[in-house]
């Protein structure tokens, strides 16, 4: 009985999983680059309207949330995972950025002098943050699917090629404007 095939199969499975994870991270980063202003505005409004965060200075809280979103976008994979590690088991299949923002609110924003009080459990705050991000992500996915369908009509572009990615980026910029830097 030969077992040398098992190692090759395991290597293929692992490399496929790594490729899928990198592709998901790339798509998530593209989503955040294009939709950062929308996420910032909607998240700030939701946290203040649902009275998760009590403050007398909403502008300062808005600036802190924008700072957190940019920090999440620019942090290394290790720093990102390390920051969310205390609450990574909060829900079964969490959205990493929702976890990051929840942790930021519970660990950093709570000590901000402009914050009077933060109400809710970790799970309630995560749910509020995740609703906003999921809603905006669904809109982005629909628009992105329309763009991909539009690119599918062009026979000269092959999915995965550099030309395809450039054309996709150009069409996304037409739909959403320039991404956040």
Tab-separated table of C-alpha atoms in Angstrom:
chain	number	residue	atom	x	y	z
A	1	UNK	CA	0.000	0.000	0.000
A	2	UNK	CA	1.528	3.285	-1.119
A	3	UNK	CA	0.988	6.468	0.879
A	4	UNK	CA	3.056	8.933	-1.099
A	5	UNK	CA	-0.088	10.204	-2.886
A	6	UNK	CA	-1.603	11.468	0.358
A	7	UNK	CA	1.041	14.152	0.842
A	8	UNK	CA	0.514	15.511	-2.660
A	9	UNK	CA	-3.250	15.564	-2.186
A	10	UNK	CA	-2.879	17.360	1.138
A	11	UNK	CA	-0.522	19.897	-0.440
A	12	UNK	CA	-3.011	20.575	-3.243
A	13	UNK	CA	-5.882	21.001	-0.805
A	14	UNK	CA	-3.854	23.334	1.402
A	15	UNK	CA	-2.674	25.440	-1.510
A	16	UNK	CA	-6.241	25.682	-2.840
A	17	UNK	CA	-7.489	26.812	0.570
A	18	UNK	CA	-4.703	29.385	0.791
A	19	UNK	CA	-5.557	30.721	-2.687
A	20	UNK	CA	-9.231	30.998	-1.742
A	21	UNK	CA	-8.349	32.818	1.477
A	22	UNK	CA	-6.094	35.258	-0.394
A	23	UNK	CA	-8.817	35.856	-3.004
A	24	UNK	CA	-11.386	36.553	-0.277
A	25	UNK	CA	-8.973	38.939	1.434
A	26	UNK	CA	-8.347	40.717	-1.870
A	27	UNK	CA	-12.090	41.104	-2.516
A	28	UNK	CA	-12.676	42.302	1.063
A	29	UNK	CA	-9.879	44.862	0.707
A	30	UNK	CA	-11.316	46.075	-2.605
A	31	UNK	CA	-14.737	46.396	-0.950
A	32	UNK	CA	-13.313	48.460	1.894
A	33	UNK	CA	-11.276	50.687	-0.404
A	34	UNK	CA	-14.314	51.623	-2.460
A	35	UNK	CA	-16.938	51.717	0.287
A	36	UNK	CA	-14.990	53.150	3.243
A	37	UNK	CA	-16.839	56.516	3.250
A	38	UNK	CA	-20.220	54.759	3.129
A	39	UNK	CA	-19.276	52.339	5.899
A	40	UNK	CA	-17.916	55.173	8.030
A	41	UNK	CA	-21.024	57.328	7.673
A	42	UNK	CA	-23.572	54.540	8.118
A	43	UNK	CA	-21.709	52.895	11.003
A	44	UNK	CA	-21.317	56.167	12.894
A	45	UNK	CA	-24.990	57.003	12.411
A	46	UNK	CA	-26.144	53.546	13.459
A	47	UNK	CA	-23.993	53.425	16.599
A	48	UNK	CA	-25.220	56.850	17.681
A	49	UNK	CA	-28.883	56.357	16.683
A	50	UNK	CA	-29.171	52.968	18.401
A	51	UNK	CA	-27.484	54.558	21.413
A	52	UNK	CA	-24.693	52.016	21.522
A	53	UNK	CA	-22.314	54.921	22.069
A	54	UNK	CA	-23.348	57.846	24.229
A	55	UNK	CA	-21.457	61.062	23.565
A	56	UNK	CA	-21.789	64.803	23.532
A	57	UNK	CA	-19.345	65.143	20.628
A	58	UNK	CA	-20.507	63.015	17.654
A	59	UNK	CA	-17.881	64.543	15.339
A	60	UNK	CA	-15.060	63.225	17.534
A	61	UNK	CA	-16.631	59.755	17.598
A	62	UNK	CA	-17.023	59.874	13.821
A	63	UNK	CA	-13.332	60.740	13.461
A	64	UNK	CA	-12.373	57.860	15.772
A	65	UNK	CA	-14.473	55.376	13.805
A	66	UNK	CA	-12.879	56.540	10.545
A	67	UNK	CA	-9.458	56.168	12.172
A	68	UNK	CA	-10.353	52.616	13.250
A	69	UNK	CA	-11.581	51.651	9.782
A	70	UNK	CA	-8.406	52.958	8.163
A	71	UNK	CA	-6.279	51.211	10.765
A	72	UNK	CA	-8.108	47.928	10.100
A	73	UNK	CA	-7.583	48.343	6.377
A	74	UNK	CA	-3.861	49.080	6.671
A	75	UNK	CA	-2.843	46.708	9.453
A	76	UNK	CA	-0.823	43.612	8.709
A	77	UNK	CA	-2.534	40.245	8.800
A	78	UNK	CA	-0.760	39.359	12.051
A	79	UNK	CA	-1.714	42.625	13.788
A	80	UNK	CA	-5.287	42.313	12.543
A	81	UNK	CA	-5.700	38.746	13.826
A	82	UNK	CA	-3.937	39.556	17.093
A	83	UNK	CA	-6.276	42.490	17.735
A	84	UNK	CA	-9.443	40.442	17.195
A	85	UNK	CA	-8.175	37.322	18.986
A	86	UNK	CA	-9.974	38.027	22.315
A	87	UNK	CA	-13.381	37.896	20.592
A	88	UNK	CA	-12.758	35.701	17.551
A	89	UNK	CA	-15.100	33.019	18.953
A	90	UNK	CA	-17.959	35.464	19.509
A	91	UNK	CA	-20.022	34.017	16.629
A	92	UNK	CA	-19.681	30.943	14.455
A	93	UNK	CA	-18.635	32.509	11.116
A	94	UNK	CA	-17.722	36.085	11.914
A	95	UNK	CA	-16.987	38.914	9.552
A	96	UNK	CA	-13.377	39.845	10.416
A	97	UNK	CA	-13.907	43.586	9.940
A	98	UNK	CA	-17.020	43.505	12.113
A	99	UNK	CA	-14.968	41.754	14.788
A	100	UNK	CA	-12.241	44.360	14.429
A	101	UNK	CA	-14.659	47.258	14.848
A	102	UNK	CA	-16.372	45.563	17.796
A	103	UNK	CA	-13.034	45.027	19.503
A	104	UNK	CA	-12.013	48.604	18.728
A	105	UNK	CA	-15.199	49.939	20.300
A	106	UNK	CA	-14.848	47.739	23.395
A	107	UNK	CA	-11.116	48.187	23.900
A	108	UNK	CA	-10.083	51.582	22.491
A	109	UNK	CA	-13.139	53.764	22.013
A	110	UNK	CA	-14.425	53.099	25.528
A	111	UNK	CA	-11.399	55.003	26.899
A	112	UNK	CA	-11.909	57.998	24.605
A	113	UNK	CA	-12.665	61.159	26.630
A	114	UNK	CA	-15.545	62.015	24.263
A	115	UNK	CA	-17.361	58.773	25.061
A	116	UNK	CA	-19.710	58.981	28.014
A	117	UNK	CA	-20.770	55.331	27.929
A	118	UNK	CA	-20.940	52.312	25.633
A	119	UNK	CA	-24.037	50.157	26.007
A	120	UNK	CA	-24.514	46.541	25.040
A	121	UNK	CA	-22.653	43.287	25.196
A	122	UNK	CA	-19.893	42.319	22.786
A	123	UNK	CA	-22.417	40.261	20.806
A	124	UNK	CA	-24.953	43.107	20.581
A	125	UNK	CA	-22.291	45.534	19.399
A	126	UNK	CA	-20.968	42.981	16.897
A	127	UNK	CA	-24.496	42.430	15.575
A	128	UNK	CA	-25.028	46.168	15.096
A	129	UNK	CA	-21.687	46.634	13.334
A	130	UNK	CA	-22.139	43.508	11.220
A	131	UNK	CA	-25.620	44.588	10.045
A	132	UNK	CA	-24.158	47.794	8.624
A	133	UNK	CA	-21.184	46.129	6.951
A	134	UNK	CA	-23.306	43.261	5.581
A	135	UNK	CA	-25.884	45.648	4.117
A	136	UNK	CA	-23.262	47.761	2.354
A	137	UNK	CA	-21.402	44.624	1.232
A	138	UNK	CA	-24.582	43.219	-0.345
A	139	UNK	CA	-25.037	46.420	-2.355
A	140	UNK	CA	-21.373	46.310	-3.404
A	141	UNK	CA	-21.633	42.643	-4.422
A	142	UNK	CA	-24.692	43.330	-6.599
A	143	UNK	CA	-22.929	46.189	-8.358
A	144	UNK	CA	-19.748	44.160	-8.744
A	145	UNK	CA	-21.752	41.270	-10.246
A	146	UNK	CA	-23.253	43.676	-12.788
A	147	UNK	CA	-19.757	44.887	-13.695
A	148	UNK	CA	-18.457	41.315	-14.043
A	149	UNK	CA	-21.459	40.450	-16.226
A	150	UNK	CA	-20.700	43.491	-18.370
A	151	UNK	CA	-17.066	42.354	-18.696
A	152	UNK	CA	-18.239	38.861	-19.619
A	153	UNK	CA	-19.675	40.236	-22.856
A	154	UNK	CA	-16.196	41.310	-23.951
A	155	UNK	CA	-14.689	38.222	-25.595
A	156	UNK	CA	-11.189	39.701	-25.728
A	157	UNK	CA	-10.875	39.693	-21.907
A	158	UNK	CA	-10.040	36.464	-20.096
A	159	UNK	CA	-11.040	36.251	-16.446
A	160	UNK	CA	-7.960	36.269	-14.223
A	161	UNK	CA	-5.759	38.039	-16.756
A	162	UNK	CA	-4.104	41.362	-16.007
A	163	UNK	CA	-6.188	43.099	-18.691
A	164	UNK	CA	-9.380	41.764	-17.100
A	165	UNK	CA	-8.367	43.064	-13.681
A	166	UNK	CA	-7.536	46.491	-15.128
A	167	UNK	CA	-10.882	46.667	-16.928
A	168	UNK	CA	-12.684	45.532	-13.755
A	169	UNK	CA	-10.903	48.192	-11.717
A	170	UNK	CA	-11.767	50.895	-14.268
A	171	UNK	CA	-15.449	49.958	-14.299
A	172	UNK	CA	-15.573	49.828	-10.494
A	173	UNK	CA	-14.002	53.289	-10.378
A	174	UNK	CA	-16.708	54.524	-12.760
A	175	UNK	CA	-19.429	53.097	-10.518
A	176	UNK	CA	-18.001	54.034	-7.097
A	177	UNK	CA	-15.425	56.737	-7.718
A	178	UNK	CA	-11.801	56.550	-6.669
A	179	UNK	CA	-11.021	54.185	-3.802
A	180	UNK	CA	-9.924	55.398	-0.375
A	181	UNK	CA	-6.175	55.467	0.083
